[in-house]
Amino acid sequence: MIYIILSIFCSVTVAVLLKLAKRYKISIIQAVTFNYLTALTLCFLFFKPDVKIITGTAPWPIYIALAILLPTIFLFLAASVKKLGIVKTDIAQRLSLFIPILAAFFIFKEDFNQLKFIGLGVGFLAIILTFLRKSESKSESGNWFYPIIVFVGFGIIDVLFKQIALHKELPYTTSLFTVFSLAFFVSLIIIIIMIVTKKTKLQLVNIGCGLILGLFNFGNILFYLKAHKALATNPSTVFAAMNLGVIVVGSLIGILVFKEKLTKLNYFGIALALCAVILITISQLNAVR
């Protein structure tokens, strides 16, 4: 259980760091870029990936898609935290699990039970209620765009990572190292272009923050994988504890520390989000039985 707690801590810390980035005027694109430098370095040290086995037969289209999506969605994640706060962004990110579930049903023709359908319905209602406000200006209503992109983006990323896991001839961690390397390369190109066009200036504080961000970003992945390994016979426990934990802890920090304002409907949406995760977890347990 300690690995799940550490994974939750790292995941919520990433959101907190992105929230603080606005206060200290950190360049998000620079932080995201060097976040991947830390992630790929730690991935190399902890997982010892064998890059020699990465050949032309590797799933390169998926690698490249992830290399573009990861930094892009990370930027939308940062914008969502900045515009709408940690509570709503964490829920959008966690409920993105519905995208791979829907893909399993519509694309991979996986059998669904009634509980999973109910869980999906409750989850989508939770999303609507979590972001609902009594009155919104045009500028505020435009902020919906960010968590929606986070929701869809992380869902697609999850589907792509699941596709990588199907390539049994390649260790998952080796593919992970490759994706992080490519994501760093893509982000670095963007930074270089922005520096050349004088749209940004490289600063040590941004590099430092990026390295710290990458530490917690990688920690989230490392401890999540370790939790699945430690509880190999009960993956649903890891799935439920991780998603419920991030929603609860993220909500508490957003409300108590950053004083994010929520309506009664928003609170009800958070409760429904927790119910949705529980229903989907139970449905998965029933499917295994």
PDB file of C-alpha atoms in Angstrom:
ATOM      1  CA  MET A   1       0.000   0.000   0.000  1.00  0.00           C
ATOM      2  CA  ILE A   2       2.982   2.298   0.566  1.00  0.00           C
ATOM      3  CA  TYR A   3       3.647   2.391  -3.196  1.00  0.00           C
ATOM      4  CA  ILE A   4       0.075   3.558  -3.882  1.00  0.00           C
ATOM      5  CA  ILE A   5       0.404   6.315  -1.262  1.00  0.00           C
ATOM      6  CA  LEU A   6       3.718   7.455  -2.766  1.00  0.00           C
ATOM      7  CA  SER A   7       2.230   7.419  -6.284  1.00  0.00           C
ATOM      8  CA  ILE A   8      -0.737   9.527  -5.121  1.00  0.00           C
ATOM      9  CA  PHE A   9       1.655  11.937  -3.380  1.00  0.00           C
ATOM     10  CA  CYS A  10       3.765  12.354  -6.526  1.00  0.00           C
ATOM     11  CA  SER A  11       0.718  12.792  -8.784  1.00  0.00           C
ATOM     12  CA  VAL A  12      -0.851  15.505  -6.601  1.00  0.00           C
ATOM     13  CA  THR A  13       2.549  17.207  -6.136  1.00  0.00           C
ATOM     14  CA  VAL A  14       2.822  17.600  -9.921  1.00  0.00           C
ATOM     15  CA  ALA A  15      -0.497  19.494  -9.900  1.00  0.00           C
ATOM     16  CA  VAL A  16       0.635  21.624  -6.942  1.00  0.00           C
ATOM     17  CA  LEU A  17       3.896  22.527  -8.712  1.00  0.00           C
ATOM     18  CA  LEU A  18       1.971  23.535 -11.829  1.00  0.00           C
ATOM     19  CA  LYS A  19      -0.303  25.670  -9.635  1.00  0.00           C
ATOM     20  CA  LEU A  20       2.710  27.400  -8.048  1.00  0.00           C
ATOM     21  CA  ALA A  21       4.308  27.983 -11.467  1.00  0.00           C
ATOM     22  CA  LYS A  22       1.921  30.871 -12.123  1.00  0.00           C
ATOM     23  CA  ARG A  23       2.780  32.538  -8.799  1.00  0.00           C
ATOM     24  CA  TYR A  24       6.530  32.401  -9.448  1.00  0.00           C
ATOM     25  CA  LYS A  25       6.251  33.171 -13.182  1.00  0.00           C
ATOM     26  CA  ILE A  26       7.816  29.897 -14.301  1.00  0.00           C
ATOM     27  CA  SER A  27       7.904  29.185 -18.047  1.00  0.00           C
ATOM     28  CA  ILE A  28       5.732  26.079 -18.350  1.00  0.00           C
ATOM     29  CA  ILE A  29       7.142  24.978 -21.713  1.00  0.00           C
ATOM     30  CA  GLN A  30      10.695  25.123 -20.348  1.00  0.00           C
ATOM     31  CA  ALA A  31       9.673  23.279 -17.166  1.00  0.00           C
ATOM     32  CA  VAL A  32       7.863  20.596 -19.182  1.00  0.00           C
ATOM     33  CA  THR A  33      10.892  20.143 -21.463  1.00  0.00           C
ATOM     34  CA  PHE A  34      13.361  19.542 -18.642  1.00  0.00           C
ATOM     35  CA  ASN A  35      10.771  17.473 -16.806  1.00  0.00           C
ATOM     36  CA  TYR A  36      11.249  14.877 -19.580  1.00  0.00           C
ATOM     37  CA  LEU A  37      15.031  15.095 -19.249  1.00  0.00           C
ATOM     38  CA  THR A  38      14.690  14.062 -15.591  1.00  0.00           C
ATOM     39  CA  ALA A  39      12.127  11.389 -16.444  1.00  0.00           C
ATOM     40  CA  LEU A  40      14.234   9.715 -19.141  1.00  0.00           C
ATOM     41  CA  THR A  41      17.386   9.889 -16.978  1.00  0.00           C
ATOM     42  CA  LEU A  42      15.636   8.244 -14.013  1.00  0.00           C
ATOM     43  CA  CYS A  43      13.967   5.763 -16.353  1.00  0.00           C
ATOM     44  CA  PHE A  44      17.444   4.766 -17.605  1.00  0.00           C
ATOM     45  CA  LEU A  45      18.845   4.448 -14.067  1.00  0.00           C
ATOM     46  CA  PHE A  46      15.939   2.541 -12.505  1.00  0.00           C
ATOM     47  CA  PHE A  47      14.722   0.352 -15.366  1.00  0.00           C
ATOM     48  CA  LYS A  48      17.999  -0.259 -17.270  1.00  0.00           C
ATOM     49  CA  PRO A  49      16.269  -0.234 -20.689  1.00  0.00           C
ATOM     50  CA  ASP A  50      17.955  -2.175 -23.488  1.00  0.00           C
ATOM     51  CA  VAL A  51      17.795   0.371 -26.327  1.00  0.00           C
ATOM     52  CA  LYS A  52      19.530  -2.069 -28.705  1.00  0.00           C
ATOM     53  CA  ILE A  53      16.324  -4.056 -29.084  1.00  0.00           C
ATOM     54  CA  ILE A  54      14.456  -0.996 -30.372  1.00  0.00           C
ATOM     55  CA  THR A  55      14.449  -1.663 -34.127  1.00  0.00           C
ATOM     56  CA  GLY A  56      12.349  -0.729 -37.118  1.00  0.00           C
ATOM     57  CA  THR A  57       9.728  -3.267 -36.015  1.00  0.00           C
ATOM     58  CA  ALA A  58       8.999  -1.286 -32.843  1.00  0.00           C
ATOM     59  CA  PRO A  59       5.650   0.579 -32.760  1.00  0.00           C
ATOM     60  CA  TRP A  60       7.178   3.837 -33.982  1.00  0.00           C
ATOM     61  CA  PRO A  61       3.886   5.504 -35.014  1.00  0.00           C
ATOM     62  CA  ILE A  62       2.673   5.090 -31.406  1.00  0.00           C
ATOM     63  CA  TYR A  63       6.024   6.299 -30.011  1.00  0.00           C
ATOM     64  CA  ILE A  64       5.902   9.420 -32.184  1.00  0.00           C
ATOM     65  CA  ALA A  65       2.235  10.115 -31.374  1.00  0.00           C
ATOM     66  CA  LEU A  66       3.013   9.906 -27.647  1.00  0.00           C
ATOM     67  CA  ALA A  67       6.126  12.064 -28.055  1.00  0.00           C
ATOM     68  CA  ILE A  68       3.916  14.822 -29.470  1.00  0.00           C
ATOM     69  CA  LEU A  69       0.900  14.282 -27.215  1.00  0.00           C
ATOM     70  CA  LEU A  70       2.720  14.055 -23.858  1.00  0.00           C
ATOM     71  CA  PRO A  71       4.275  17.557 -23.825  1.00  0.00           C
ATOM     72  CA  THR A  72       1.229  19.062 -25.563  1.00  0.00           C
ATOM     73  CA  ILE A  73      -1.295  17.679 -23.068  1.00  0.00           C
ATOM     74  CA  PHE A  74       1.066  18.552 -20.203  1.00  0.00           C
ATOM     75  CA  LEU A  75       0.824  22.192 -21.299  1.00  0.00           C
ATOM     76  CA  PHE A  76      -2.987  21.964 -21.322  1.00  0.00           C
ATOM     77  CA  LEU A  77      -2.817  20.337 -17.886  1.00  0.00           C
ATOM     78  CA  ALA A  78      -0.812  23.313 -16.618  1.00  0.00           C
ATOM     79  CA  ALA A  79      -3.261  25.766 -18.227  1.00  0.00           C
ATOM     80  CA  SER A  80      -6.221  23.917 -16.685  1.00  0.00           C
ATOM     81  CA  VAL A  81      -4.646  24.043 -13.202  1.00  0.00           C
ATOM     82  CA  LYS A  82      -3.965  27.755 -13.710  1.00  0.00           C
ATOM     83  CA  LYS A  83      -7.473  28.595 -14.975  1.00  0.00           C
ATOM     84  CA  LEU A  84      -9.702  26.209 -13.025  1.00  0.00           C
ATOM     85  CA  GLY A  85      -7.571  24.887 -10.165  1.00  0.00           C
ATOM     86  CA  ILE A  86      -6.294  21.552  -8.903  1.00  0.00           C
ATOM     87  CA  VAL A  87      -9.666  20.044  -7.914  1.00  0.00           C
ATOM     88  CA  LYS A  88     -11.324  20.202 -11.317  1.00  0.00           C
ATOM     89  CA  THR A  89      -8.166  19.407 -13.269  1.00  0.00           C
ATOM     90  CA  ASP A  90      -7.383  16.306 -11.204  1.00  0.00           C
ATOM     91  CA  ILE A  91     -10.931  15.031 -11.715  1.00  0.00           C
ATOM     92  CA  ALA A  92     -10.698  15.632 -15.478  1.00  0.00           C
ATOM     93  CA  GLN A  93      -7.382  13.760 -15.582  1.00  0.00           C
ATOM     94  CA  ARG A  94      -8.593  10.834 -13.439  1.00  0.00           C
ATOM     95  CA  LEU A  95     -11.925  10.427 -15.235  1.00  0.00           C
ATOM     96  CA  SER A  96     -10.035  10.293 -18.547  1.00  0.00           C
ATOM     97  CA  LEU A  97      -9.930   6.558 -17.778  1.00  0.00           C
ATOM     98  CA  PHE A  98     -13.352   6.467 -19.480  1.00  0.00           C
ATOM     99  CA  ILE A  99     -11.703   7.021 -22.889  1.00  0.00           C
ATOM    100  CA  PRO A 100      -9.758   3.707 -22.885  1.00  0.00           C
ATOM    101  CA  ILE A 101     -12.843   1.981 -21.436  1.00  0.00           C
ATOM    102  CA  LEU A 102     -14.965   3.271 -24.319  1.00  0.00           C
ATOM    103  CA  ALA A 103     -12.202   2.310 -26.759  1.00  0.00           C
ATOM    104  CA  ALA A 104     -12.266  -1.217 -25.306  1.00  0.00           C
ATOM    105  CA  PHE A 105     -16.000  -1.412 -25.999  1.00  0.00           C
ATOM    106  CA  PHE A 106     -16.260   0.252 -29.419  1.00  0.00           C
ATOM    107  CA  ILE A 107     -12.869  -0.604 -30.967  1.00  0.00           C
ATOM    108  CA  PHE A 108     -11.723  -3.792 -29.259  1.00  0.00           C
ATOM    109  CA  LYS A 109     -15.269  -5.188 -28.787  1.00  0.00           C
ATOM    110  CA  GLU A 110     -14.746  -5.996 -25.101  1.00  0.00           C
ATOM    111  CA  ASP A 111     -17.783  -7.308 -23.241  1.00  0.00           C
ATOM    112  CA  PHE A 112     -19.308  -4.820 -20.799  1.00  0.00           C
ATOM    113  CA  ASN A 113     -21.467  -5.577 -17.783  1.00  0.00           C
ATOM    114  CA  GLN A 114     -24.239  -3.363 -16.447  1.00  0.00           C
ATOM    115  CA  LEU A 115     -22.127  -1.908 -13.631  1.00  0.00           C
ATOM    116  CA  LYS A 116     -19.548  -0.580 -16.068  1.00  0.00           C
ATOM    117  CA  PHE A 117     -22.228   1.181 -18.117  1.00  0.00           C
ATOM    118  CA  ILE A 118     -23.660   2.721 -14.933  1.00  0.00           C
ATOM    119  CA  GLY A 119     -20.149   3.762 -13.855  1.00  0.00           C
ATOM    120  CA  LEU A 120     -19.571   5.505 -17.188  1.00  0.00           C
ATOM    121  CA  GLY A 121     -22.901   7.318 -16.950  1.00  0.00           C
ATOM    122  CA  VAL A 122     -22.215   8.464 -13.393  1.00  0.00           C
ATOM    123  CA  GLY A 123     -18.714   9.545 -14.418  1.00  0.00           C
ATOM    124  CA  PHE A 124     -19.876  11.768 -17.261  1.00  0.00           C
ATOM    125  CA  LEU A 125     -22.506  13.357 -14.992  1.00  0.00           C
ATOM    126  CA  ALA A 126     -19.719  13.928 -12.441  1.00  0.00           C
ATOM    127  CA  ILE A 127     -17.651  15.786 -15.040  1.00  0.00           C
ATOM    128  CA  ILE A 128     -20.549  18.093 -15.927  1.00  0.00           C
ATOM    129  CA  LEU A 129     -21.409  18.873 -12.298  1.00  0.00           C
ATOM    130  CA  THR A 130     -17.780  19.350 -11.258  1.00  0.00           C
ATOM    131  CA  PHE A 131     -17.240  22.119 -13.825  1.00  0.00           C
ATOM    132  CA  LEU A 132     -20.691  23.702 -13.542  1.00  0.00           C
ATOM    133  CA  ARG A 133     -20.970  27.239 -12.228  1.00  0.00           C
ATOM    134  CA  LYS A 134     -24.057  29.301 -11.449  1.00  0.00           C
ATOM    135  CA  SER A 135     -23.014  32.151 -13.740  1.00  0.00           C
ATOM    136  CA  GLU A 136     -20.101  32.404 -16.122  1.00  0.00           C
ATOM    137  CA  SER A 137     -18.727  35.206 -18.240  1.00  0.00           C
ATOM    138  CA  LYS A 138     -17.576  34.430 -21.790  1.00  0.00           C
ATOM    139  CA  SER A 139     -13.956  34.321 -20.637  1.00  0.00           C
ATOM    140  CA  GLU A 140     -14.801  31.908 -17.804  1.00  0.00           C
ATOM    141  CA  SER A 141     -16.882  29.614 -20.006  1.00  0.00           C
ATOM    142  CA  GLY A 142     -13.932  29.445 -22.416  1.00  0.00           C
ATOM    143  CA  ASN A 143     -11.877  27.877 -19.618  1.00  0.00           C
ATOM    144  CA  TRP A 144     -13.873  24.658 -20.041  1.00  0.00           C
ATOM    145  CA  PHE A 145     -11.720  24.018 -23.095  1.00  0.00           C
ATOM    146  CA  TYR A 146      -8.649  23.166 -20.986  1.00  0.00           C
ATOM    147  CA  PRO A 147     -10.035  20.363 -18.780  1.00  0.00           C
ATOM    148  CA  ILE A 148     -11.884  18.899 -21.776  1.00  0.00           C
ATOM    149  CA  ILE A 149      -8.577  18.649 -23.649  1.00  0.00           C
ATOM    150  CA  VAL A 150      -6.967  17.165 -20.504  1.00  0.00           C
ATOM    151  CA  PHE A 151      -9.807  14.625 -20.275  1.00  0.00           C
ATOM    152  CA  VAL A 152      -9.613  13.560 -23.929  1.00  0.00           C
ATOM    153  CA  GLY A 153      -5.825  13.891 -24.196  1.00  0.00           C
ATOM    154  CA  PHE A 154      -4.936  11.736 -21.198  1.00  0.00           C
ATOM    155  CA  GLY A 155      -7.541   9.208 -22.319  1.00  0.00           C
ATOM    156  CA  ILE A 156      -5.898   8.895 -25.746  1.00  0.00           C
ATOM    157  CA  ILE A 157      -2.440   8.697 -24.121  1.00  0.00           C
ATOM    158  CA  ASP A 158      -3.700   5.854 -21.925  1.00  0.00           C
ATOM    159  CA  VAL A 159      -5.014   3.987 -24.992  1.00  0.00           C
ATOM    160  CA  LEU A 160      -1.665   4.411 -26.780  1.00  0.00           C
ATOM    161  CA  PHE A 161       0.319   3.186 -23.754  1.00  0.00           C
ATOM    162  CA  LYS A 162      -1.970   0.144 -23.567  1.00  0.00           C
ATOM    163  CA  GLN A 163      -1.183  -0.516 -27.234  1.00  0.00           C
ATOM    164  CA  ILE A 164       2.535  -0.387 -26.433  1.00  0.00           C
ATOM    165  CA  ALA A 165       2.003  -2.916 -23.642  1.00  0.00           C
ATOM    166  CA  LEU A 166       0.605  -5.363 -26.223  1.00  0.00           C
ATOM    167  CA  HIS A 167       4.023  -5.558 -27.923  1.00  0.00           C
ATOM    168  CA  LYS A 168       5.289  -8.360 -25.697  1.00  0.00           C
ATOM    169  CA  GLU A 169       8.616  -8.623 -27.555  1.00  0.00           C
ATOM    170  CA  LEU A 170       9.592  -5.205 -26.156  1.00  0.00           C
ATOM    171  CA  PRO A 171       9.799  -4.540 -22.388  1.00  0.00           C
ATOM    172  CA  TYR A 172       7.328  -1.836 -21.386  1.00  0.00           C
ATOM    173  CA  THR A 173      10.023   0.143 -19.563  1.00  0.00           C
ATOM    174  CA  THR A 174      12.227   0.189 -22.669  1.00  0.00           C
ATOM    175  CA  SER A 175       9.338   1.621 -24.674  1.00  0.00           C
ATOM    176  CA  LEU A 176       8.726   4.126 -21.853  1.00  0.00           C
ATOM    177  CA  PHE A 177      12.362   5.295 -22.045  1.00  0.00           C
ATOM    178  CA  THR A 178      12.051   5.686 -25.827  1.00  0.00           C
ATOM    179  CA  VAL A 179       8.860   7.735 -25.498  1.00  0.00           C
ATOM    180  CA  PHE A 180      10.399  10.026 -22.843  1.00  0.00           C
ATOM    181  CA  SER A 181      13.476  10.548 -25.038  1.00  0.00           C
ATOM    182  CA  LEU A 182      11.351  11.481 -28.043  1.00  0.00           C
ATOM    183  CA  ALA A 183       9.108  13.746 -25.926  1.00  0.00           C
ATOM    184  CA  PHE A 184      12.184  15.575 -24.639  1.00  0.00           C
ATOM    185  CA  PHE A 185      13.462  15.957 -28.209  1.00  0.00           C
ATOM    186  CA  VAL A 186      10.115  17.357 -29.436  1.00  0.00           C
ATOM    187  CA  SER A 187       9.881  19.781 -26.483  1.00  0.00           C
ATOM    188  CA  LEU A 188      13.486  20.876 -26.971  1.00  0.00           C
ATOM    189  CA  ILE A 189      12.828  21.727 -30.625  1.00  0.00           C
ATOM    190  CA  ILE A 190       9.883  23.914 -29.530  1.00  0.00           C
ATOM    191  CA  ILE A 191      12.087  25.676 -26.948  1.00  0.00           C
ATOM    192  CA  ILE A 192      14.859  26.293 -29.500  1.00  0.00           C
ATOM    193  CA  ILE A 193      12.358  27.767 -31.981  1.00  0.00           C
ATOM    194  CA  MET A 194      10.910  30.018 -29.257  1.00  0.00           C
ATOM    195  CA  ILE A 195      14.391  31.185 -28.213  1.00  0.00           C
ATOM    196  CA  VAL A 196      15.437  31.905 -31.811  1.00  0.00           C
ATOM    197  CA  THR A 197      12.219  33.855 -32.442  1.00  0.00           C
ATOM    198  CA  LYS A 198      12.775  35.632 -29.083  1.00  0.00           C
ATOM    199  CA  LYS A 199       9.439  34.472 -27.662  1.00  0.00           C
ATOM    200  CA  THR A 200      11.163  33.112 -24.562  1.00  0.00           C
ATOM    201  CA  LYS A 201      14.482  33.305 -22.784  1.00  0.00           C
ATOM    202  CA  LEU A 202      16.170  30.250 -21.273  1.00  0.00           C
ATOM    203  CA  GLN A 203      16.460  30.682 -17.499  1.00  0.00           C
ATOM    204  CA  LEU A 204      18.055  28.481 -14.850  1.00  0.00           C
ATOM    205  CA  VAL A 205      15.009  28.762 -12.568  1.00  0.00           C
ATOM    206  CA  ASN A 206      12.827  27.204 -15.278  1.00  0.00           C
ATOM    207  CA  ILE A 207      15.338  24.387 -15.812  1.00  0.00           C
ATOM    208  CA  GLY A 208      15.511  23.737 -12.055  1.00  0.00           C
ATOM    209  CA  CYS A 209      11.737  23.662 -11.703  1.00  0.00           C
ATOM    210  CA  GLY A 210      11.497  21.339 -14.692  1.00  0.00           C
ATOM    211  CA  LEU A 211      13.975  18.902 -13.159  1.00  0.00           C
ATOM    212  CA  ILE A 212      11.977  18.868  -9.896  1.00  0.00           C
ATOM    213  CA  LEU A 213       8.713  18.432 -11.813  1.00  0.00           C
ATOM    214  CA  GLY A 214      10.229  15.479 -13.676  1.00  0.00           C
ATOM    215  CA  LEU A 215      11.268  13.880 -10.389  1.00  0.00           C
ATOM    216  CA  PHE A 216       7.672  13.723  -9.161  1.00  0.00           C
ATOM    217  CA  ASN A 217       6.289  12.903 -12.612  1.00  0.00           C
ATOM    218  CA  PHE A 218       8.588   9.890 -12.833  1.00  0.00           C
ATOM    219  CA  GLY A 219       7.937   9.002  -9.181  1.00  0.00           C
ATOM    220  CA  ASN A 220       4.231   8.733  -9.973  1.00  0.00           C
ATOM    221  CA  ILE A 221       4.971   6.215 -12.743  1.00  0.00           C
ATOM    222  CA  LEU A 222       7.612   4.287 -10.795  1.00  0.00           C
ATOM    223  CA  PHE A 223       5.505   3.777  -7.666  1.00  0.00           C
ATOM    224  CA  TYR A 224       2.378   2.997  -9.712  1.00  0.00           C
ATOM    225  CA  LEU A 225       4.256   0.206 -11.535  1.00  0.00           C
ATOM    226  CA  LYS A 226       5.694  -1.043  -8.235  1.00  0.00           C
ATOM    227  CA  ALA A 227       2.196  -1.078  -6.716  1.00  0.00           C
ATOM    228  CA  HIS A 228       0.918  -3.202  -9.599  1.00  0.00           C
ATOM    229  CA  LYS A 229       3.873  -5.564  -9.149  1.00  0.00           C
ATOM    230  CA  ALA A 230       3.349  -5.825  -5.378  1.00  0.00           C
ATOM    231  CA  LEU A 231      -0.403  -6.401  -5.831  1.00  0.00           C
ATOM    232  CA  ALA A 232      -0.176  -8.408  -9.055  1.00  0.00           C
ATOM    233  CA  THR A 233      -3.116 -10.602  -8.078  1.00  0.00           C
ATOM    234  CA  ASN A 234      -5.383  -7.628  -7.399  1.00  0.00           C
ATOM    235  CA  PRO A 235      -4.808  -4.866  -9.982  1.00  0.00           C
ATOM    236  CA  SER A 236      -8.284  -3.411  -9.375  1.00  0.00           C
ATOM    237  CA  THR A 237      -7.193  -2.411  -5.870  1.00  0.00           C
ATOM    238  CA  VAL A 238      -4.347  -0.362  -7.324  1.00  0.00           C
ATOM    239  CA  PHE A 239      -6.637   1.138  -9.971  1.00  0.00           C
ATOM    240  CA  ALA A 240      -9.290   2.173  -7.438  1.00  0.00           C
ATOM    241  CA  ALA A 241      -6.936   3.366  -4.690  1.00  0.00           C
ATOM    242  CA  MET A 242      -4.879   5.458  -7.106  1.00  0.00           C
ATOM    243  CA  ASN A 243      -7.798   7.231  -8.790  1.00  0.00           C
ATOM    244  CA  LEU A 244      -9.824   7.702  -5.609  1.00  0.00           C
ATOM    245  CA  GLY A 245      -6.739   8.840  -3.713  1.00  0.00           C
ATOM    246  CA  VAL A 246      -5.774  11.497  -6.260  1.00  0.00           C
ATOM    247  CA  ILE A 247      -9.336  12.865  -6.443  1.00  0.00           C
ATOM    248  CA  VAL A 248      -9.674  13.057  -2.636  1.00  0.00           C
ATOM    249  CA  VAL A 249      -6.179  14.389  -1.827  1.00  0.00           C
ATOM    250  CA  GLY A 250      -6.168  16.764  -4.812  1.00  0.00           C
ATOM    251  CA  SER A 251      -9.591  18.108  -3.799  1.00  0.00           C
ATOM    252  CA  LEU A 252      -8.549  18.624  -0.172  1.00  0.00           C
ATOM    253  CA  ILE A 253      -5.358  20.487  -1.155  1.00  0.00           C
ATOM    254  CA  GLY A 254      -7.181  22.609  -3.713  1.00  0.00           C
ATOM    255  CA  ILE A 255      -9.925  23.568  -1.257  1.00  0.00           C
ATOM    256  CA  LEU A 256      -7.938  23.898   1.989  1.00  0.00           C
ATOM    257  CA  VAL A 257      -4.544  25.147   0.756  1.00  0.00           C
ATOM    258  CA  PHE A 258      -5.360  27.113  -2.386  1.00  0.00           C
ATOM    259  CA  LYS A 259      -8.880  28.147  -1.304  1.00  0.00           C
ATOM    260  CA  GLU A 260     -10.457  27.068  -4.593  1.00  0.00           C
ATOM    261  CA  LYS A 261     -14.151  27.966  -4.571  1.00  0.00           C
ATOM    262  CA  LEU A 262     -16.669  25.240  -5.377  1.00  0.00           C
ATOM    263  CA  THR A 263     -20.461  25.245  -5.476  1.00  0.00           C
ATOM    264  CA  LYS A 264     -22.688  22.575  -3.901  1.00  0.00           C
ATOM    265  CA  LEU A 265     -23.112  21.063  -7.366  1.00  0.00           C
ATOM    266  CA  ASN A 266     -19.320  20.883  -7.730  1.00  0.00           C
ATOM    267  CA  TYR A 267     -19.058  18.989  -4.442  1.00  0.00           C
ATOM    268  CA  PHE A 268     -21.796  16.647  -5.615  1.00  0.00           C
ATOM    269  CA  GLY A 269     -19.802  16.146  -8.824  1.00  0.00           C
ATOM    270  CA  ILE A 270     -16.727  15.156  -6.787  1.00  0.00           C
ATOM    271  CA  ALA A 271     -18.825  12.619  -4.849  1.00  0.00           C
ATOM    272  CA  LEU A 272     -20.163  11.203  -8.127  1.00  0.00           C
ATOM    273  CA  ALA A 273     -16.607  10.960  -9.503  1.00  0.00           C
ATOM    274  CA  LEU A 274     -15.650   8.801  -6.519  1.00  0.00           C
ATOM    275  CA  CYS A 275     -18.764   6.653  -7.054  1.00  0.00           C
ATOM    276  CA  ALA A 276     -17.902   6.234 -10.747  1.00  0.00           C
ATOM    277  CA  VAL A 277     -14.409   4.934  -9.968  1.00  0.00           C
ATOM    278  CA  ILE A 278     -15.827   2.516  -7.364  1.00  0.00           C
ATOM    279  CA  LEU A 279     -18.488   1.205  -9.785  1.00  0.00           C
ATOM    280  CA  ILE A 280     -15.957   0.657 -12.573  1.00  0.00           C
ATOM    281  CA  THR A 281     -13.579  -1.088 -10.152  1.00  0.00           C
ATOM    282  CA  ILE A 282     -16.367  -3.432  -8.962  1.00  0.00           C
ATOM    283  CA  SER A 283     -17.352  -4.101 -12.577  1.00  0.00           C
ATOM    284  CA  GLN A 284     -13.788  -5.111 -13.381  1.00  0.00           C
ATOM    285  CA  LEU A 285     -13.702  -7.448 -10.375  1.00  0.00           C
ATOM    286  CA  ASN A 286     -16.962  -9.063 -11.514  1.00  0.00           C
ATOM    287  CA  ALA A 287     -15.592  -9.431 -15.057  1.00  0.00           C
ATOM    288  CA  VAL A 288     -12.508 -11.268 -13.757  1.00  0.00           C
ATOM    289  CA  ARG A 289     -14.677 -13.648 -11.748  1.00  0.00           C
TER     290      ARG A 289
END
